[in-house]
């Protein structure tokens, strides 16, 4: 390989003889892959043996679902596509949920998928599964290796599509194709992939600038695309130039600095009323790097905030996302940073000396002050033992500004959307709209590996913790100092709230009995703390931050202080037509039959 690298400097890349495993590993090295997540398996052991020499760290997890969650978060923080691998059959199918989550999160990822050996395909052999069919609906593409000479070429294709289409790609390789000999080139990424889309159609960019120039109440929505493209600084410049309030899209609270005078907070479920009250009056909306998802723009707090008559300028790198959920006036297919840079350049030409609209700053300040007071007032209501909002408030008070926070799905995790504020990008790692529980902790592990020197905290409910606590062993074994904050209300609280509001307090399957999580953590070699007083949260978090060891904080919170139903848009009061079930009909509530 030394000789080949010398040839590359001369602009010539010659084919060299190597094994398929070597070709795969050298392609990973060229792509800057530093970690691969999974569980050891015989199917790829020949390749695995090369990892230490190649400088690739294999991260063995306790369940393959965790592997893709770790890779997902690693990518969101580092920008480098995550790579996962597992044994053919069950090892790969165990990743279905987490790969599907990464797909909806638009996270570039390569799933190295060993499959049944070519001599036995179709004989229902040991651990055989049609992995390509299983993953075809939850990936951007499935790439099959059809011959050992194609292993590097197919892997390059997988990375090319993963970056270009922003999502996971399955790289399916029969397990016997890791062996043998081939001759091929090891190319550098710039030689086989390009995913820059530039700033979009100049005519449309000019049209967008004209709309912004003449808008009476413009609002910007900054999303994940602005973060991924490192374009948030330019979003700030656009906002400041025309004094435009900025909201962040659902569960991307790091897409605009929260301490900026023009920041109004997140939209979406359990977002900020300050953002919603600002957005509902907009006449022009500049949506940068956001698909404006259906769930992320639903009414919340009984505020139907997404404007119906506003002219929307939507900037997205993926043409499929333009006007997918809301009609637009101008749709620009372009990189969030490149397009924002061009919009800002043209705005400075069109409006070289704009009036600073102090009234907008005052309106933003008034909305934020009122909302922040409401959040604190709600948090300071007594709870038994702790109001979950108070726990969130105390936690966020003591975390350093560079803390990365992952959030799961569920009642408390969703409530956190209102309390989490970030002034740096790539800090908020949320489960997003696939909404699977068990995401936050393995995601936090991946985020910590991407940024070893930053504090990383996972916010998890006790239900979701049951799906991820086994990975504490991984954190201890690999010395990953993530802090798991388990909000323990002894229930699947999001579903319990549905049973409160829609099923007359009939709690079926929503109550949880569990061991003392702090003791379990200690038995696994981690730090463990049980917290039952709100004033203990801050000092314990500070102590754990200083120790820099894997830790589990079992925070007991009130199971009756619950956020509004998560899926109010999809729930209805129950009606029952058969006499056998008539006592469950909502019209009988409060009667002697109930």
XYZ file of C-alpha atoms in Angstrom:
594
model
C 0.000 0.000 0.000
C 2.985 2.344 0.596
C 3.946 1.980 -3.063
C 0.364 2.643 -4.151
C 0.173 5.787 -2.027
C 3.361 7.029 -3.683
C 1.815 6.374 -7.084
C -1.292 8.298 -6.058
C 0.804 11.376 -5.343
C 1.895 11.222 -8.966
C -1.749 11.086 -10.061
C -1.602 7.428 -11.050
C -3.423 4.695 -9.142
C -2.428 1.230 -10.225
C -4.220 -1.961 -9.417
C -2.612 -4.078 -6.725
C -3.100 -7.673 -5.677
C -4.938 -8.128 -2.389
C -7.624 -10.193 -0.699
C -11.252 -9.042 -0.712
C -11.025 -8.396 3.048
C -8.017 -6.162 2.467
C -9.806 -4.294 -0.319
C -12.798 -3.638 1.936
C -10.713 -2.487 4.879
C -8.524 -0.199 2.748
C -11.665 1.389 1.301
C -12.913 2.016 4.839
C -9.559 3.608 5.701
C -9.785 5.855 2.642
C -13.256 6.931 3.792
C -11.894 8.017 7.167
C -13.709 5.315 9.109
C -12.267 5.056 12.629
C -14.899 2.872 14.327
C -17.136 0.009 13.242
C -19.995 -1.082 15.510
C -21.434 -4.564 15.877
C -21.068 -8.005 17.441
C -18.332 -10.397 16.409
C -19.356 -13.109 13.960
C -17.679 -15.827 11.967
C -19.036 -14.436 8.694
C -16.696 -11.432 8.656
C -13.895 -12.599 10.933
C -11.300 -12.550 8.147
C -11.937 -8.836 7.659
C -12.233 -8.156 11.394
C -8.718 -9.519 11.912
C -7.356 -6.586 9.854
C -9.011 -3.806 11.842
C -6.368 -3.197 14.539
C -3.536 -2.965 12.012
C -5.643 -0.678 9.807
C -6.329 1.653 12.736
C -10.041 0.835 12.890
C -11.583 0.279 16.319
C -14.228 -2.428 16.529
C -16.887 -1.462 19.094
C -18.602 -4.635 20.346
C -22.130 -3.937 21.594
C -24.496 -6.170 23.564
C -27.305 -6.015 20.996
C -26.997 -5.190 17.304
C -29.827 -2.652 17.480
C -27.516 -0.519 19.593
C -24.832 -0.627 16.902
C -26.758 1.398 14.329
C -27.999 3.865 16.971
C -24.367 4.446 17.968
C -23.334 4.879 14.334
C -26.283 7.234 13.740
C -25.240 9.559 16.558
C -21.548 9.284 15.686
C -22.385 10.568 12.211
C -24.602 13.388 13.441
C -21.754 14.664 15.632
C -18.719 13.930 13.415
C -20.154 14.190 9.898
C -18.439 10.899 8.943
C -20.749 8.094 7.805
C -21.075 5.429 10.472
C -20.407 1.776 9.675
C -22.055 -1.243 11.298
C -21.640 -4.971 10.820
C -23.064 -8.206 12.221
C -23.364 -11.897 11.670
C -25.406 -12.903 8.643
C -29.061 -13.608 9.426
C -30.064 -12.661 12.990
C -27.116 -10.346 13.561
C -28.149 -8.188 10.636
C -31.915 -8.447 11.152
C -31.439 -7.256 14.746
C -30.497 -3.898 13.208
C -33.770 -3.359 11.355
C -35.229 -0.906 13.873
C -32.111 1.215 14.283
C -31.353 1.331 10.558
C -34.956 2.375 9.907
C -34.518 5.130 12.498
C -31.335 6.335 10.778
C -33.157 6.290 7.452
C -35.872 8.627 8.725
C -33.198 10.749 10.388
C -31.384 11.177 7.037
C -28.131 9.896 8.529
C -25.468 8.575 6.126
C -24.519 5.030 7.160
C -23.125 1.869 5.594
C -24.427 -1.471 6.832
C -21.889 -4.158 5.980
C -24.166 -7.135 5.657
C -22.500 -10.550 5.355
C -24.975 -13.007 3.892
C -25.161 -16.725 3.206
C -22.288 -18.133 1.155
C -22.823 -18.391 -2.599
C -22.646 -22.233 -2.674
C -25.656 -22.545 -0.351
C -27.896 -19.582 -1.216
C -31.514 -20.671 -1.364
C -31.080 -23.860 0.694
C -32.340 -22.259 3.926
C -28.972 -22.897 5.472
C -27.858 -21.935 8.954
C -28.528 -18.210 9.590
C -29.676 -17.596 6.027
C -32.029 -14.695 5.369
C -32.890 -12.540 2.384
C -31.348 -9.467 3.959
C -31.567 -7.393 0.789
C -35.356 -7.721 0.687
C -35.680 -7.053 4.409
C -33.697 -3.801 4.218
C -34.820 -2.521 0.824
C -37.646 -0.427 2.287
C -35.599 1.124 5.113
C -32.417 2.111 3.276
C -31.594 4.453 0.423
C -30.209 1.518 -1.555
C -29.129 -2.095 -1.237
C -25.859 -2.880 -3.001
C -25.051 -6.535 -3.694
C -21.521 -7.809 -4.162
C -21.798 -10.266 -7.048
C -18.137 -11.229 -7.408
C -15.029 -10.953 -5.234
C -13.424 -8.583 -7.746
C -16.230 -6.082 -7.084
C -15.962 -5.768 -3.286
C -14.219 -2.363 -3.286
C -16.263 -1.004 -6.174
C -19.551 -1.942 -4.491
C -18.421 -0.467 -1.173
C -17.529 2.778 -2.926
C -21.011 2.784 -4.409
C -22.512 2.300 -0.948
C -20.649 5.300 0.464
C -21.451 7.384 -2.608
C -25.193 6.825 -2.204
C -25.148 7.133 1.593
C -23.648 10.619 1.414
C -25.511 11.778 -1.691
C -28.956 10.662 -0.535
C -28.342 11.189 3.199
C -29.218 7.813 4.651
C -28.163 4.203 5.267
C -27.119 1.839 2.474
C -26.941 -1.950 2.783
C -23.726 -3.468 1.437
C -24.595 -7.151 1.063
C -21.647 -9.530 0.617
C -21.884 -13.346 0.609
C -19.617 -14.550 3.356
C -17.363 -16.596 1.064
C -16.461 -13.466 -0.922
C -14.251 -12.164 1.888
C -11.695 -14.768 0.769
C -9.504 -15.183 -2.332
C -7.457 -12.769 -4.430
C -8.234 -9.802 -6.654
C -6.568 -6.863 -8.343
C -8.081 -3.437 -7.855
C -7.381 0.201 -7.093
C -7.940 1.813 -3.715
C -9.380 5.171 -4.658
C -9.793 8.267 -2.525
C -13.366 9.529 -1.964
C -12.999 12.527 -4.283
C -12.316 10.091 -7.123
C -15.665 8.337 -6.889
C -18.204 10.495 -5.119
C -19.401 14.098 -5.071
C -22.431 15.164 -3.076
C -22.285 18.959 -3.266
C -25.352 20.520 -4.871
C -24.264 24.133 -4.680
C -26.582 27.029 -3.976
C -29.443 26.116 -6.290
C -31.109 27.922 -9.167
C -29.922 31.585 -9.218
C -33.312 32.817 -10.412
C -35.069 31.138 -7.495
C -32.521 32.500 -5.036
C -33.184 36.018 -6.306
C -36.918 35.425 -5.978
C -36.398 34.318 -2.382
C -34.438 37.470 -1.634
C -37.225 39.638 -3.058
C -39.771 37.910 -0.822
C -37.604 38.429 2.250
C -36.883 42.034 1.305
C -40.568 42.961 1.231
C -41.838 40.711 4.029
C -43.673 42.347 6.935
C -43.324 39.463 9.390
C -40.667 37.058 8.129
C -39.615 34.049 10.213
C -36.762 31.607 9.624
C -36.982 27.909 10.498
C -33.517 26.401 10.771
C -33.217 22.614 10.596
C -30.896 19.626 10.598
C -29.675 20.431 7.096
C -28.236 23.738 8.308
C -26.372 21.837 11.027
C -25.046 19.119 8.722
C -23.877 21.679 6.172
C -22.188 23.852 8.826
C -24.447 26.652 7.678
C -25.892 27.909 10.964
C -23.440 30.825 11.120
C -24.829 32.090 7.819
C -28.391 31.657 9.054
C -27.403 33.924 11.932
C -26.102 36.528 9.467
C -29.334 36.482 7.425
C -31.405 36.839 10.584
C -29.321 39.718 11.886
C -29.257 41.538 8.550
C -33.044 41.803 8.325
C -33.883 41.335 12.041
C -35.756 38.076 11.440
C -36.842 35.829 14.349
C -35.531 32.263 14.052
C -37.235 29.058 15.184
C -35.610 25.630 15.048
C -37.299 22.593 13.568
C -38.677 19.753 15.676
C -36.020 18.132 17.878
C -33.170 20.080 16.285
C -32.699 22.584 19.094
C -29.040 23.016 18.119
C -29.868 24.485 14.698
C -29.621 28.080 15.973
C -27.896 29.490 19.071
C -30.482 29.672 21.842
C -28.861 32.691 23.486
C -29.196 34.810 20.347
C -31.654 37.732 20.720
C -33.556 36.555 17.612
C -33.892 32.911 18.711
C -37.479 31.956 19.580
C -37.005 28.215 20.256
C -38.224 24.921 18.808
C -41.478 24.153 17.059
C -43.204 20.771 17.160
C -44.532 18.651 20.004
C -43.618 20.115 23.408
C -41.679 22.890 21.720
C -41.685 26.576 22.650
C -44.796 28.740 22.739
C -42.514 31.656 21.920
C -41.675 29.985 18.601
C -45.265 29.066 17.855
C -46.709 32.489 18.666
C -44.047 34.093 16.469
C -44.462 31.705 13.555
C -48.256 31.848 13.381
C -48.122 35.515 12.323
C -45.494 35.068 9.609
C -46.180 36.232 6.075
C -42.898 34.785 4.703
C -41.166 31.684 6.065
C -37.595 30.829 5.118
C -37.183 27.112 5.896
C -33.506 26.168 5.665
C -32.487 22.533 5.732
C -35.785 21.179 7.004
C -38.362 18.921 5.413
C -41.119 20.551 7.524
C -42.370 17.153 8.612
C -46.059 16.611 9.238
C -45.593 15.603 12.871
C -43.080 18.375 13.477
C -45.543 21.078 12.408
C -48.726 19.843 14.112
C -50.585 22.135 16.529
C -49.331 22.014 20.114
C -50.619 23.549 23.365
C -53.824 24.130 21.367
C -51.899 26.574 19.179
C -52.403 25.948 15.450
C -49.225 27.845 14.742
C -48.054 26.832 11.280
C -49.195 29.700 9.019
C -51.664 28.793 6.289
C -51.211 31.863 4.077
C -47.494 32.495 4.474
C -45.255 32.329 1.436
C -42.748 29.570 2.124
C -39.185 29.525 0.820
C -37.898 26.007 1.338
C -34.225 25.129 0.941
C -33.341 21.438 0.977
C -30.600 19.305 -0.533
C -33.112 16.583 -1.397
C -35.647 17.507 -4.088
C -38.071 14.939 -2.652
C -38.507 17.105 0.443
C -39.450 20.309 -1.369
C -43.182 21.027 -0.873
C -43.703 17.466 0.331
C -45.868 18.536 3.279
C -46.568 22.258 2.774
C -47.015 24.207 -0.480
C -44.138 26.536 -1.222
C -43.720 29.803 -3.049
C -40.035 29.142 -3.804
C -38.366 25.758 -3.595
C -34.576 25.729 -3.828
C -32.706 22.458 -4.256
C -29.350 23.214 -2.711
C -26.893 22.776 0.096
C -28.102 24.638 3.183
C -24.842 26.537 3.674
C -24.150 27.300 0.022
C -27.711 28.525 -0.510
C -27.703 30.541 2.711
C -24.399 32.126 1.711
C -25.864 33.160 -1.640
C -29.083 34.478 -0.090
C -27.024 36.515 2.369
C -24.797 37.895 -0.401
C -27.780 38.969 -2.472
C -29.565 40.428 0.564
C -26.603 42.657 1.300
C -26.758 43.913 -2.295
C -30.534 44.356 -2.286
C -30.719 45.880 1.208
C -27.254 47.286 1.965
C -28.297 49.344 4.984
C -31.446 47.812 6.501
C -33.305 49.494 9.318
C -32.849 47.596 12.560
C -36.414 46.674 13.397
C -36.278 47.095 17.144
C -39.944 46.200 17.485
C -39.187 42.662 16.286
C -36.428 42.256 18.847
C -38.766 43.533 21.542
C -41.528 41.162 20.432
C -39.133 38.201 20.500
C -37.853 39.192 23.928
C -41.387 39.511 25.283
C -42.425 36.094 23.953
C -39.275 34.397 25.270
C -39.535 36.000 28.695
C -43.142 34.902 29.068
C -42.364 31.363 27.920
C -39.301 30.975 30.130
C -41.322 32.138 33.139
C -44.037 29.616 32.317
C -41.485 26.810 32.053
C -39.982 27.665 35.435
C -43.399 28.064 37.063
C -44.489 24.654 35.762
C -41.240 23.117 36.977
C -41.543 24.569 40.465
C -44.905 22.922 41.141
C -44.482 20.253 43.806
C -44.137 16.650 42.671
C -44.027 13.314 44.444
C -41.166 12.717 44.699
C -39.921 15.082 41.939
C -41.796 17.022 39.295
C -40.229 15.754 36.021
C -40.049 19.323 34.719
C -38.147 20.336 37.857
C -35.702 17.501 37.238
C -35.154 18.706 33.663
C -34.715 22.281 34.849
C -32.143 21.334 37.501
C -30.275 19.143 35.036
C -29.988 21.793 32.336
C -28.814 24.390 34.849
C -25.574 22.562 35.601
C -24.572 21.104 32.241
C -21.644 22.814 30.468
C -22.374 24.710 27.262
C -20.677 22.090 25.082
C -22.699 19.165 26.444
C -24.176 16.774 23.899
C -27.628 15.563 24.933
C -29.431 12.595 23.438
C -33.144 12.140 24.034
C -35.322 9.090 23.725
C -38.996 8.956 22.903
C -41.604 9.157 25.638
C -43.317 11.584 27.970
C -40.361 13.053 29.862
C -37.989 12.856 26.894
C -40.492 14.812 24.836
C -41.042 17.355 27.585
C -37.282 17.951 27.453
C -37.819 19.583 24.041
C -39.061 22.675 25.864
C -36.092 22.829 28.253
C -33.104 21.973 26.066
C -31.139 24.951 24.791
C -27.943 24.789 22.784
C -25.530 27.459 21.608
C -23.373 25.097 19.564
C -24.309 22.796 16.699
C -24.239 18.979 16.754
C -25.306 18.947 20.426
C -28.906 17.652 20.206
C -29.236 13.980 19.245
C -32.914 13.037 19.314
C -34.883 9.930 18.345
C -36.830 12.043 15.807
C -39.915 10.916 13.951
C -39.267 7.165 13.740
C -39.873 7.346 17.452
C -38.425 4.089 18.730
C -37.606 3.669 22.390
C -34.146 2.531 23.407
C -32.418 5.098 21.184
C -30.917 7.642 23.565
C -28.320 5.619 25.457
C -26.563 3.854 22.562
C -26.791 7.134 20.640
C -25.041 8.871 23.527
C -22.277 6.265 23.393
C -21.762 6.952 19.684
C -21.788 10.706 20.253
C -19.165 10.356 22.984
C -16.913 8.377 20.650
C -17.244 11.141 18.064
C -16.302 13.821 20.609
C -14.372 12.188 23.462
C -13.679 15.430 25.338
C -17.264 16.717 25.501
C -19.742 15.787 28.239
C -22.527 13.538 26.929
C -25.849 13.012 28.694
C -28.738 10.741 27.736
C -32.303 11.592 28.803
C -34.321 8.383 29.018
C -37.552 7.164 30.561
C -37.545 3.999 32.652
C -39.417 2.113 29.935
C -36.842 2.932 27.298
C -34.084 2.218 29.809
C -35.232 -1.386 29.956
C -34.335 -1.617 26.266
C -30.852 -0.144 26.633
C -29.436 -0.724 30.128
C -27.527 -3.772 28.873
C -25.229 -1.364 27.024
C -23.894 -0.077 30.344
C -21.609 -3.107 30.051
C -20.371 -1.713 26.746
C -19.765 1.716 28.276
C -17.783 0.210 31.149
C -15.824 -2.176 28.939
C -14.919 0.541 26.428
C -14.547 3.325 29.024
C -17.194 5.604 27.519
C -18.152 8.138 30.239
C -21.758 8.809 29.256
C -24.217 9.928 31.948
C -27.582 8.159 31.692
C -30.335 10.212 33.344
C -33.198 7.758 33.829
C -36.453 9.548 34.613
C -38.234 6.844 36.556
C -41.996 7.221 36.909
C -42.594 3.456 36.961
C -44.599 3.560 33.758
C -44.732 3.841 30.012
C -45.838 7.383 30.676
C -46.703 8.554 27.141
C -49.104 5.658 26.771
C -50.336 6.078 30.340
C -51.312 9.655 29.524
C -53.381 8.326 26.633
C -55.132 5.970 29.061
C -55.794 8.900 31.402
C -57.331 11.126 28.738
C -58.930 8.587 26.410
C -59.551 5.411 28.421
C -60.837 6.652 31.775
C -57.704 5.703 33.740
C -57.757 2.057 32.704
C -54.041 1.257 32.899
C -53.327 -1.852 30.877
C -49.673 -2.637 30.218
C -48.450 0.841 31.123
C -47.234 0.284 34.696
C -43.669 -0.985 35.154
C -41.929 -2.845 37.935
C -38.148 -2.704 37.742
C -35.045 -3.266 39.866
C -33.157 -0.388 41.466
C -31.325 0.918 38.410
C -28.468 2.512 40.391
C -27.676 -0.841 41.981
C -27.806 -2.566 38.602
C -25.399 0.019 37.204
C -22.968 -0.507 40.062
C -23.089 -4.271 39.569
C -22.033 -3.674 35.959
C -19.079 -1.519 37.004
C -20.618 1.942 36.462
C -21.376 4.709 38.916
C -24.922 4.524 40.238
C -27.018 7.180 41.998
C -30.599 7.182 43.236
C -32.163 10.648 43.349
C -35.421 11.471 45.114
C -34.932 15.184 45.878
C -34.674 17.866 43.179
C -31.963 19.764 45.022
C -29.684 16.707 44.783
C -29.661 16.649 40.975
C -27.245 19.531 40.394
C -24.536 18.445 42.894
C -24.634 14.823 41.723
C -24.380 15.786 38.049
C -21.393 18.021 38.825
C -19.739 15.174 40.743
C -20.247 12.724 37.883
C -18.971 15.202 35.300
C -15.730 15.479 37.268
C -15.295 11.697 37.594
C -15.628 11.071 33.830
C -16.890 7.517 34.243
C -19.999 5.749 32.922
C -22.837 6.654 35.276
C -26.534 5.968 35.757
C -28.718 8.474 37.598
C -32.002 6.864 38.641
C -34.203 9.942 39.110
C -37.592 9.140 40.602
C -40.232 11.498 39.185
C -43.948 11.940 39.654
C -45.916 9.592 37.399
C -49.025 11.776 37.498
C -47.413 14.962 36.141
C -47.560 14.118 32.467
C -47.257 16.035 29.216
C -50.247 16.176 26.826
C -50.940 13.075 24.672
C -48.172 12.481 22.174
C -50.486 11.427 19.327
C -53.547 13.532 19.909
C -53.779 13.804 16.125
C -54.358 10.029 15.897
C -56.479 9.287 18.981
C -60.243 9.191 19.484
C -62.483 8.630 22.470
C -63.519 4.969 22.497
C -66.912 3.842 21.280
C -68.122 0.276 21.840
C -70.972 -1.327 19.905
C -71.159 -4.840 21.372
C -73.032 -5.124 24.668
C -70.138 -7.072 26.128
C -67.905 -3.981 25.840
C -70.508 -1.233 26.286
C -69.238 -0.405 29.786
C -65.988 0.753 28.161
C -67.710 3.303 25.909
C -66.717 6.867 26.680
C -70.383 7.843 27.056
C -70.630 5.578 30.124
C -67.787 7.280 31.982
C -68.863 8.282 35.441
C -71.836 5.907 35.406
C -72.320 2.978 37.788
C -71.353 0.604 34.972
C -67.820 1.984 34.716
